[in-house]
Amino acid sequence: MTDRTIAVHDDGEGDEPVCNSSANPTFAGIVQTRLSRRGALLGGLTAALGAMFVQPGGAPARAATPSETMLGFAAVPVSETDTIVVPPGYTARVITAWGEPITGTMPAFSLANTGAEQGMQIGQHHDGMHFFPIEGRSPYEGSSTDGLLVMNHEYIEPRFLHASMRGGRFSASAVRIVDGKRDSDEVLKELNAHGVAVVRIARQADGTWAIQRDPRNRRITGLTPMEIGGPVRGTPFVRTKYSPDGTRTRGTLNNCAHGVTPWNTYLTCEENWAGYFRNGTVVDQKPDLPREHARYGVRTERSRYAWELAASGADEFVRFDATKRGSDPTQDYRNEPNAFGWVVEIDPFDPNSVPVKRTHLGRFAHEGVVFGPVTEGKPVVAYAGDDAINEYIYKFVSAKPYHAATANGSLLDEGTLYVAKFNDDGSGEWLALAPGQNGLTPENGFGSLAEILVNTRAAADRAGATKMDRPEWGAVDPRDGRVYFTLTNNSRREETQVNAANPRARNLFGHIIRWRENGDDHAATRFTWDLFVIAGPEDSSRDLAGRPLTADSIFACPDGLWFDAAGRLWIQTDIGESAMNRGPLAPFGNNAMLAADPVSGEIRRFLTGPMGQEITGVVTTPDRRTMFINVQHPGATTSAEDFEAGKLTSHWPNGEGYPRSATVVITKDDGGVIGT
Ligand code: FEO
Ligand code: CA
Ligand code: CA
Ligand code: CA
């Protein structure tokens, strides 16, 4: 048998292609309009950056005073070493690396692990994460020594997953195809390396943390049976051979960031899911994809990992081919991609619970989801970003009020999904994506709420939302309720859209936007916004006070974002592998985590990661004396040629062998609160 190996496409860090061809204004265009009204010159970067930090729309200045030292640590320098660096007085230790056994027969980690064994182990490429104190009542109260760590496994790097690929010339996204087929157990292993892990961890007498055997330990994967909830449940959009009545599907994929509900469940968000599918339907010799596939980037040739080519031909693998096979949609998988692109709710405390796709939160490249503060008797509000070039920021407002005693996921099944429009005067509005509103009528192709939700991006185009520079994580300041979102970068910004404040043609460095809802009511339909920081090197950046960033604070491509309970803002960076430590992005070194004081605007680098990775996920124990972060895809910068030669850019965390994504536990040597 000839080994006709094919490196399946170069995926560019797993993002989908640009899919927004609507004529909606870009965020840059709006800022440009704002600035031109102020008479700012496009070339006057400094003056214009300063102008942008005027408080917009009369938003009240923050009155709160920090009750503890916000940035009480020495900044760490940028790094290009294959290790974790934390400030003096802190210690970082590794737990839950890819392949650690957590459940079932607890198979020991080995490159030779089978697909089934991977399903009992920690997955690959750790991302969003939460620590649920073991008592299981409240997301941020309870034990600080014992809990369920729940984390996403965003995607995979097949060459580090399979013994069969050792010594081959494989890029980070390549898979092995032999005679047009994929090895079925390798496909199973890849599906089982995706999804979510639930694992009990506890602090030991010596202060370290360790995995505990527990009946709640669980792997949710690309194969786990799930319910489809909300308005799309039972509609023709999701009828498949597997679920002819459109109520169920299998698995969750490309789980990037997450959310934690006020009722103490975990939300996992499906981001770059579209490329996992192909749709080869052809009419009149041309690809014929419905907009619910085309607007998201479902492929017409081979899918990202070519799971549809599994040699076994098993139904759970073949379904990744959404090609229309005849007249009956329940005899093929033309609708399978419509069961993806959602936020999925998981109850980590009930290992038998069936995850539910909450379709009223919309369908797009979900980065994460973050809730506004809850008030008894008021609606629940959740914010979410669509991380793709020129996509949008959304919020969901529940129809029913929150009551702590009875709140559950059904609150997410009824309400209104809105999309954000950022006006040029610093005000903003939330446009409802609901039948009959903002042009969403049957005449315009939106015949029902389900049709709007399956086609959330198209509905937002129609409503006139503002195109953004790749919205990533959101965070809500616990002290004043302001909402912050990272806008990681936008390499496709055109020269004609350049202005000094939102910033450059090819926005390589990204920025962080924030807003305040009118009347501090998260259900409001209007808000005022400004920019918290424009990231970049010293000569092309601005903090809240209008100061350039310094050697202690320069960063690029903000992604993860999280407020701790004291109001300290944690910022994680994701400079893509193709740009890392090169060209304009060389000054930033390896991806890092910084902390910011949202009152003073001061930012300081807290942690740098090993080679080729990004820092993802952040949470502390309730006492804030233990912090957990994830290191994702160390060594991903290894070229295909170097992989073949056995020369890897990272051996983290073991110092030898293949690199492995893992969780890092950070403590202060004096037992103090992290960051103080
Ligand atoms: Fe998976 Fe947008 O980062
Ligand atoms: Ca991310
Ligand atoms: Ca990434
Ligand atoms: Ca990212």
XYZ file of C-alpha atoms and ligand atoms in Angstrom:
682
model
C 0.000 0.000 0.000
C 1.446 3.345 -0.951
C 1.326 5.938 1.773
C -0.230 8.806 -0.130
C -0.010 11.234 2.676
C -1.741 14.557 2.305
C -1.316 17.538 4.563
C -4.886 18.735 4.677
C -4.788 22.472 4.064
C -2.875 25.028 6.069
C -5.494 26.179 8.456
C -3.959 29.343 9.808
C -4.435 28.566 13.516
C -7.869 27.113 13.047
C -9.773 30.275 12.198
C -12.408 30.377 9.496
C -12.118 32.538 6.366
C -13.723 35.978 6.104
C -17.411 35.394 5.523
C -18.948 38.835 6.022
C -19.520 40.433 2.666
C -22.341 42.706 3.894
C -22.086 46.454 3.413
C -22.426 47.267 7.117
C -20.013 49.918 8.381
C -16.902 48.716 10.157
C -15.981 49.863 13.611
C -12.949 51.585 12.137
C -15.158 53.469 9.738
C -17.232 54.773 12.602
C -14.240 55.888 14.608
C -12.896 57.528 11.483
C -16.150 59.435 11.109
C -15.945 60.485 14.734
C -12.425 61.659 14.347
C -12.949 63.486 11.111
C -15.721 65.416 12.835
C -13.174 66.402 15.432
C -10.843 67.484 12.672
C -8.212 64.878 13.538
C -5.774 63.957 10.818
C -5.307 60.342 9.908
C -1.559 60.731 10.212
C -1.773 62.248 13.685
C -1.814 59.016 15.636
C -0.936 60.500 18.983
C -3.421 63.347 18.905
C -6.181 61.147 17.663
C -5.508 58.412 20.220
C -5.865 60.995 22.934
C -9.108 62.299 21.487
C -10.662 58.856 21.606
C -10.320 58.601 25.348
C -12.694 61.450 26.095
C -15.523 59.973 28.171
C -18.259 59.371 25.625
C -21.837 60.415 25.984
C -21.417 61.720 29.510
C -20.829 58.282 31.021
C -20.278 58.736 34.744
C -16.733 58.388 35.956
C -16.078 55.493 38.320
C -16.381 56.372 41.966
C -15.241 53.135 43.567
C -11.853 52.973 45.270
C -9.913 49.725 45.227
C -9.869 48.038 48.614
C -6.589 46.246 47.972
C -3.400 46.835 45.994
C -4.400 46.189 42.408
C -0.992 45.580 40.837
C 1.179 44.555 43.765
C 3.724 42.519 41.824
C 6.860 43.223 39.791
C 6.329 43.042 36.038
C 7.938 40.123 34.248
C 9.833 40.924 31.021
C 8.825 39.658 27.589
C 10.160 36.160 27.078
C 11.269 33.771 24.387
C 12.104 30.895 26.680
C 10.353 27.531 26.818
C 9.006 28.005 30.310
C 6.406 29.760 32.436
C 7.671 32.929 34.094
C 5.771 34.518 37.003
C 6.795 37.451 39.222
C 9.160 36.992 42.189
C 7.228 35.584 45.132
C 4.961 33.441 42.936
C 5.127 29.764 42.005
C 3.634 28.049 38.931
C 3.009 24.295 38.809
C 1.494 22.107 36.088
C -1.575 19.867 36.434
C -4.059 18.191 34.065
C -1.806 17.977 31.019
C -3.260 16.503 27.840
C -3.611 12.736 28.229
C -3.802 12.585 32.040
C -6.355 9.887 32.949
C -9.436 11.123 34.814
C -12.168 8.513 34.454
C -13.129 4.980 33.363
C -10.209 2.560 33.441
C -7.831 5.509 33.979
C -5.477 4.598 31.086
C -1.977 5.977 31.625
C -0.838 8.610 29.144
C 1.092 7.356 26.134
C 1.423 8.474 22.541
C 0.098 5.012 21.703
C -3.211 5.606 23.504
C -6.213 4.491 21.462
C -9.192 6.643 20.571
C -11.234 5.026 23.322
C -8.485 5.670 25.876
C -8.346 9.342 24.877
C -12.028 9.475 25.818
C -11.035 8.758 29.451
C -8.241 11.329 29.543
C -7.808 15.102 29.520
C -8.258 16.422 25.969
C -5.854 18.483 23.873
C -5.551 22.266 23.523
C -7.008 23.563 26.783
C -9.020 26.806 26.589
C -11.772 28.460 28.678
C -12.054 27.063 32.223
C -13.861 27.447 35.539
C -13.260 26.159 39.074
C -16.546 25.044 40.649
C -16.185 24.770 44.450
C -17.212 21.248 45.400
C -20.282 22.283 47.384
C -21.953 23.104 44.083
C -24.217 26.018 44.939
C -22.557 29.201 43.728
C -19.995 29.891 40.972
C -17.719 32.058 43.120
C -18.332 30.981 46.740
C -17.323 27.879 48.637
C -14.268 25.677 48.982
C -10.919 27.064 47.889
C -9.194 23.695 48.255
C -11.544 21.210 46.549
C -13.629 21.559 43.409
C -14.451 20.556 39.873
C -12.147 22.034 37.274
C -14.088 22.244 34.018
C -12.232 23.143 30.845
C -12.626 23.336 27.095
C -10.415 21.520 24.590
C -10.573 23.787 21.601
C -8.901 21.856 18.815
C -6.108 19.360 18.164
C -2.665 19.093 16.659
C -2.778 15.655 15.007
C 1.009 15.263 14.665
C 1.373 15.340 18.464
C -1.649 13.045 18.937
C -0.692 10.031 16.824
C 2.348 7.747 17.004
C 1.875 7.087 13.277
C 2.829 10.655 12.376
C 6.197 10.655 14.125
C 8.998 11.366 11.681
C 6.668 12.542 8.894
C 6.718 15.977 7.319
C 3.568 17.325 8.959
C 2.467 20.891 9.623
C 0.427 21.730 12.724
C -2.912 21.181 11.017
C -2.013 18.216 8.799
C -3.641 14.787 9.022
C -2.594 11.472 7.519
C -4.672 10.189 4.619
C -3.806 6.822 3.087
C -5.426 5.735 -0.168
C -8.091 8.375 0.309
C -9.090 7.165 3.773
C -8.365 8.132 7.342
C -7.587 5.582 10.038
C -10.822 5.210 11.967
C -9.225 4.978 15.410
C -7.230 8.141 14.731
C -10.485 9.882 13.813
C -12.028 8.599 17.053
C -9.015 9.816 19.031
C -9.313 13.271 17.460
C -13.025 13.538 18.261
C -12.347 12.374 21.821
C -9.516 14.907 22.246
C -12.071 17.679 21.615
C -14.840 18.896 23.906
C -14.852 19.468 27.647
C -13.257 17.833 30.693
C -14.786 17.780 34.163
C -12.225 16.746 36.769
C -12.162 16.942 40.546
C -8.996 18.490 41.896
C -7.966 19.125 45.478
C -5.161 20.852 47.302
C -2.831 18.458 49.081
C -1.132 18.832 52.474
C 2.051 20.081 50.766
C 0.149 22.834 48.975
C 0.199 21.229 45.520
C -2.982 20.301 43.643
C -3.831 16.827 42.336
C -6.516 15.070 40.270
C -8.999 13.145 42.425
C -10.947 10.071 41.351
C -14.588 11.083 41.469
C -17.849 9.868 39.898
C -18.361 13.367 38.489
C -15.152 13.206 36.451
C -16.286 13.153 32.858
C -15.280 13.702 29.263
C -17.730 15.376 26.941
C -16.462 15.032 23.369
C -17.297 15.489 19.722
C -19.444 12.369 20.061
C -21.452 12.948 23.274
C -25.256 12.884 22.745
C -26.806 16.329 23.265
C -30.224 17.929 23.242
C -31.019 20.873 21.009
C -32.872 23.422 23.162
C -34.545 26.751 22.531
C -36.384 28.024 19.451
C -34.424 25.921 16.922
C -35.330 22.625 18.645
C -37.549 20.446 16.483
C -37.416 22.690 13.418
C -36.572 21.486 9.899
C -33.160 23.193 10.132
C -31.801 20.463 12.422
C -33.538 17.309 11.168
C -30.962 14.659 10.334
C -30.677 10.919 9.882
C -29.546 10.760 13.531
C -32.424 12.892 14.788
C -35.319 12.928 12.311
C -37.362 15.111 14.673
C -34.551 17.672 15.045
C -34.222 17.460 18.819
C -30.784 15.882 19.254
C -27.244 15.852 17.927
C -23.838 14.411 18.813
C -20.959 16.347 20.258
C -19.554 19.815 20.644
C -16.515 21.075 18.716
C -13.929 23.856 18.771
C -14.878 24.859 22.291
C -13.059 28.110 22.767
C -14.032 30.200 25.764
C -16.837 29.494 28.180
C -19.353 31.034 30.515
C -20.631 30.357 34.010
C -24.352 30.758 34.620
C -25.745 32.425 37.741
C -27.254 28.996 38.552
C -23.813 27.379 38.635
C -23.638 25.486 35.363
C -20.944 25.652 32.674
C -21.432 27.014 29.173
C -19.059 25.894 26.435
C -18.918 27.884 23.216
C -18.497 26.503 19.688
C -16.131 28.802 17.787
C -14.452 27.708 14.537
C -16.804 24.768 13.971
C -17.708 25.450 10.334
C -14.489 24.050 8.882
C -15.147 20.668 10.530
C -17.796 20.115 7.841
C -17.857 19.905 4.090
C -20.817 20.308 1.823
C -20.139 19.002 -1.653
C -23.635 19.645 -3.015
C -23.345 20.804 -6.617
C -26.060 22.214 -8.881
C -25.325 23.143 -12.476
C -21.658 22.303 -11.809
C -21.378 24.940 -9.069
C -21.228 24.494 -5.267
C -24.720 24.928 -3.855
C -24.512 25.734 -0.139
C -27.378 27.232 1.847
C -26.580 30.546 3.578
C -26.609 28.764 6.956
C -23.463 26.997 5.724
C -21.903 29.555 3.375
C -22.124 32.549 5.746
C -20.089 30.595 8.312
C -17.436 29.011 6.112
C -18.511 25.373 5.706
C -16.105 24.007 3.138
C -16.898 22.628 -0.282
C -13.885 20.318 -0.627
C -12.434 18.417 2.334
C -13.188 19.280 5.959
C -10.463 20.441 8.377
C -9.543 16.983 9.668
C -11.265 14.924 6.949
C -13.218 12.873 9.501
C -15.745 12.105 6.767
C -13.059 9.930 5.180
C -12.848 7.503 8.133
C -12.224 4.034 6.707
C -14.977 2.430 8.805
C -17.647 4.553 7.112
C -19.359 4.780 10.514
C -22.290 7.123 10.673
C -20.779 9.313 13.445
C -17.821 10.096 11.161
C -19.575 10.264 7.787
C -21.918 12.951 9.157
C -19.184 15.571 8.724
C -20.029 15.441 5.028
C -23.183 17.565 4.677
C -23.653 16.876 0.983
C -27.297 16.480 -0.038
C -27.950 12.880 -1.085
C -31.578 12.962 -2.256
C -34.933 14.508 -1.453
C -35.262 13.392 2.185
C -33.286 15.477 4.736
C -33.679 12.729 7.344
C -31.736 10.280 5.174
C -28.504 12.303 5.061
C -26.514 14.932 7.003
C -27.213 18.106 5.027
C -28.430 19.690 8.279
C -25.697 18.401 10.572
C -23.710 21.689 10.495
C -26.829 23.515 11.712
C -26.526 21.659 15.012
C -23.199 23.460 15.588
C -22.291 27.086 16.235
C -24.145 27.261 19.541
C -23.539 27.718 23.249
C -23.858 24.401 25.108
C -24.942 24.133 28.755
C -23.378 21.430 30.949
C -24.192 20.634 34.576
C -20.788 19.527 35.860
C -22.246 18.196 39.106
C -24.496 15.631 37.369
C -22.388 13.209 35.314
C -25.547 11.804 33.745
C -26.878 15.163 32.601
C -27.320 15.595 28.855
C -25.678 18.795 27.542
C -28.112 21.211 25.898
C -27.422 23.509 22.953
C -29.052 26.816 23.939
C -30.029 28.120 20.517
C -31.522 31.442 21.627
C -27.972 32.708 22.308
C -27.428 32.737 18.543
C -25.298 30.857 16.031
C -21.894 32.168 15.079
C -18.205 31.643 15.906
C -18.876 31.885 19.631
C -15.799 32.919 21.563
C -17.313 32.961 25.045
C -20.278 34.220 27.002
C -20.358 36.438 30.078
C -23.309 37.350 32.275
C -24.211 40.730 33.653
C -24.841 40.824 37.396
C -28.131 39.172 38.333
C -30.847 40.836 40.351
C -33.786 38.990 41.853
C -36.864 39.604 39.704
C -34.947 41.082 36.747
C -34.032 39.446 33.411
C -30.780 37.535 32.961
C -28.395 39.210 30.493
C -25.489 37.519 28.677
C -22.941 39.007 26.268
C -21.116 37.123 23.486
C -18.626 37.864 20.716
C -18.372 36.372 17.227
C -14.633 35.903 16.708
C -14.146 36.304 13.014
C -12.963 39.209 10.914
C -15.641 41.905 10.665
C -18.196 40.069 12.805
C -20.338 41.322 15.674
C -20.979 41.572 19.436
C -24.292 40.221 20.767
C -26.334 40.143 23.949
C -29.246 38.024 25.116
C -31.915 39.286 27.515
C -34.192 36.650 29.045
C -37.972 37.032 28.839
C -38.485 35.607 32.306
C -37.083 37.186 35.468
C -34.290 35.638 37.506
C -35.225 34.047 40.819
C -32.277 32.481 42.625
C -34.344 29.638 44.097
C -35.630 28.356 40.757
C -33.239 29.672 38.064
C -32.077 27.132 35.470
C -31.120 26.849 31.824
C -34.680 27.305 30.609
C -34.122 31.042 31.226
C -31.891 30.957 28.144
C -34.608 29.466 25.919
C -36.901 32.488 25.829
C -35.948 36.125 25.364
C -34.422 38.498 22.848
C -31.064 38.304 21.084
C -29.582 41.703 20.213
C -26.578 42.784 18.158
C -24.467 45.876 18.851
C -24.304 49.053 16.779
C -21.559 51.474 17.821
C -22.510 55.026 16.846
C -19.955 57.661 15.930
C -20.815 59.898 18.888
C -19.820 57.363 21.557
C -23.343 56.082 21.997
C -24.477 52.628 21.003
C -27.635 50.677 20.503
C -28.737 47.089 20.732
C -30.674 45.952 17.656
C -33.191 43.177 18.322
C -32.870 40.078 16.162
C -36.532 39.156 16.441
C -39.314 38.466 13.932
C -40.660 41.676 12.419
C -37.926 43.882 13.868
C -35.008 45.542 12.064
C -36.054 44.183 8.683
C -36.239 40.560 9.848
C -39.405 39.679 7.928
C -40.462 36.752 5.741
C -40.157 39.019 2.684
C -36.495 39.525 3.579
C -35.887 35.825 4.103
C -36.436 35.547 7.846
C -39.623 33.563 8.216
C -39.357 32.599 11.872
C -37.323 33.089 15.024
C -35.605 29.757 14.302
C -34.614 30.959 10.842
C -33.179 34.152 12.359
C -31.173 32.191 14.935
C -29.778 29.588 12.516
C -28.742 32.529 10.342
C -27.690 34.872 13.157
C -24.905 36.481 11.125
C -27.202 37.177 8.167
C -29.820 38.614 10.522
C -27.219 40.899 12.114
C -26.113 42.026 8.648
C -29.721 42.894 7.844
C -30.224 44.741 11.137
C -27.211 46.966 10.481
C -24.752 45.903 13.184
C -21.188 47.293 13.377
C -18.394 45.110 11.998
C -15.700 44.639 14.637
C -12.046 43.601 14.778
C -12.628 39.970 15.851
C -14.499 40.092 19.198
C -13.009 37.625 21.675
C -13.721 37.378 25.432
C -15.973 39.734 27.369
C -15.821 40.567 31.082
C -18.048 42.583 33.385
C -16.491 44.814 36.047
C -17.950 43.588 39.367
C -17.719 47.086 40.796
C -19.360 49.309 38.204
C -21.003 46.914 35.737
C -19.050 48.138 32.713
C -18.693 45.500 29.998
C -15.258 45.004 28.414
C -14.503 43.095 25.195
C -11.203 42.233 23.569
C -10.915 42.924 19.828
C -7.936 40.781 19.042
C -6.808 42.101 15.624
C -8.042 42.540 12.076
C -5.430 42.016 9.413
C -8.010 42.725 6.708
C -8.727 46.327 7.623
C -8.406 48.344 4.480
C -6.439 51.551 4.074
C -9.641 53.449 3.394
C -10.902 52.468 6.833
C -7.814 53.552 8.712
C -8.022 56.165 11.369
C -5.781 56.819 14.274
C -8.027 55.671 17.066
C -9.197 52.318 15.853
C -6.089 52.078 14.794
C -4.161 50.943 11.846
C -4.603 49.554 8.417
C -4.070 45.886 9.186
C -4.888 46.172 12.910
C -2.149 43.791 13.980
C -2.197 44.584 17.695
C -5.873 44.815 18.699
C -7.611 46.838 21.406
C -10.116 46.566 24.244
C -13.486 48.322 24.070
C -15.856 48.866 26.983
C -19.323 50.226 27.484
C -21.831 51.148 30.111
C -25.496 50.311 29.657
C -27.892 53.233 29.977
C -29.032 53.583 33.571
C -26.631 50.762 34.447
C -29.461 48.449 33.390
C -27.968 45.500 31.512
C -31.282 44.951 29.748
C -31.174 48.503 28.312
C -31.150 48.935 24.546
C -28.706 51.863 24.552
C -25.193 52.309 25.903
C -22.128 54.557 25.852
C -18.718 53.245 24.876
C -15.033 54.123 24.872
C -11.714 52.341 24.380
C -9.918 50.983 27.438
C -6.582 50.362 25.741
C -5.106 50.328 22.270
C -2.536 47.544 22.324
C 0.809 47.579 20.587
C 4.448 48.494 21.042
C 5.518 51.630 22.917
C 5.217 53.898 19.891
C 1.795 52.717 18.785
C -0.286 52.159 21.901
C -2.324 54.052 24.486
C -3.691 53.150 27.885
C -6.819 54.623 29.475
C -4.951 57.706 30.645
C -3.550 58.325 27.178
C -0.077 57.054 28.069
C 1.933 54.810 25.741
C 2.432 51.275 27.018
C 5.914 50.542 28.397
C 8.353 47.637 28.511
C 6.324 46.385 31.494
C 3.000 46.522 29.679
C 3.313 46.218 25.899
C 1.153 43.449 24.518
C -0.643 42.491 21.320
C -3.715 40.515 20.278
C -5.771 40.499 23.512
C -7.998 37.409 23.718
C -8.801 36.034 27.211
C -10.320 38.616 29.567
C -11.544 38.140 33.129
C -12.310 40.254 36.172
C -11.451 38.860 39.558
C -13.751 39.721 42.450
C -11.656 42.738 43.448
C -12.058 44.275 40.004
C -8.605 43.401 38.687
C -8.779 42.864 34.915
C -6.719 39.933 33.581
C -5.752 40.090 29.897
C -4.365 37.126 27.925
C -2.735 37.368 24.526
C -3.045 35.226 21.407
C -0.557 36.279 18.795
C -1.074 33.715 16.030
C 1.629 31.144 15.427
C 2.452 32.476 11.971
C 3.254 35.945 13.377
C 4.647 35.082 16.815
C 8.135 36.447 17.565
C 8.407 37.793 14.028
C 8.220 41.128 12.230
C 5.990 43.714 13.878
C 4.954 41.170 16.543
C 8.522 40.305 17.575
C 8.678 42.841 20.464
C 5.989 40.985 22.400
C 7.802 37.661 22.723
C 5.769 34.625 23.714
C 2.092 34.977 24.533
C 1.510 36.354 27.995
C -0.986 37.369 30.677
C -1.192 40.884 32.109
C -3.257 42.496 34.837
C -4.898 45.908 34.601
C -6.328 48.369 37.074
C -9.517 49.548 35.369
C -9.560 52.762 37.434
C -6.055 54.046 36.698
C -5.710 52.213 33.413
C -2.314 50.849 34.485
C -1.346 47.507 32.960
C 1.458 45.175 34.040
C 2.740 41.862 32.634
C 2.192 39.061 35.152
C 3.116 35.872 33.293
C 4.828 34.726 30.117
C 4.338 31.300 28.583
C 6.562 28.788 26.792
C 7.337 28.651 23.064
C 4.639 28.521 20.426
C 1.661 28.614 22.777
C -1.104 30.967 23.814
C -2.361 31.578 27.351
C -6.069 30.671 27.668
C -8.551 30.417 30.502
C -8.226 32.044 33.898
C -10.033 31.653 37.186
C -9.166 31.672 40.870
C -10.459 29.817 43.871
C -13.024 31.867 45.828
C -10.326 33.048 48.279
C -8.268 34.230 45.256
C -5.152 32.560 46.674
C -4.920 29.965 43.875
C -5.159 30.879 40.196
C -5.595 28.463 37.316
C -4.605 29.324 33.742
C -4.147 27.160 30.647
C -1.296 26.865 28.191
C -2.598 25.907 24.759
C -0.663 24.507 21.767
C 2.971 24.798 22.977
C 5.289 23.966 20.100
C 2.725 24.794 17.412
C 5.364 26.980 15.763
C 7.355 23.872 14.811
C 7.625 23.768 10.995
C 6.771 20.637 9.039
C 10.442 20.192 8.157
C 11.557 20.534 11.775
C 8.849 18.123 12.921
C 10.163 15.579 10.439
C 13.674 16.103 11.797
C 12.492 15.840 15.411
C 13.395 19.458 16.185
C 10.489 20.895 18.151
C 10.157 24.537 19.250
C 8.811 23.406 22.635
C 9.116 20.461 24.995
C 6.917 22.090 27.623
C 6.025 21.073 30.266
C 8.200 17.953 30.566
C 11.409 19.447 29.149
C 11.593 16.546 26.695
C 9.361 14.763 24.221
C 6.260 16.205 22.639
C 4.800 19.393 24.092
C 1.434 19.084 25.864
C -1.218 21.673 26.641
C -1.772 21.833 30.401
C -3.253 23.777 33.279
C -0.929 25.883 35.421
C -1.629 26.467 39.112
C -0.283 29.792 40.396
C 0.151 30.570 44.073
C 1.835 33.281 46.040
C 4.644 31.963 48.210
C 3.341 33.891 51.234
C -0.148 32.429 50.699
C -1.538 35.815 49.728
C -4.141 36.946 47.231
C -3.001 36.676 43.604
C -2.113 40.068 42.174
C -1.832 41.991 45.458
Fe -10.538 30.423 20.039
Fe -11.168 33.356 19.308
O -10.069 32.209 20.128
Ca -9.631 32.618 22.376
Ca -5.768 30.642 19.074
Ca -7.685 34.034 19.631
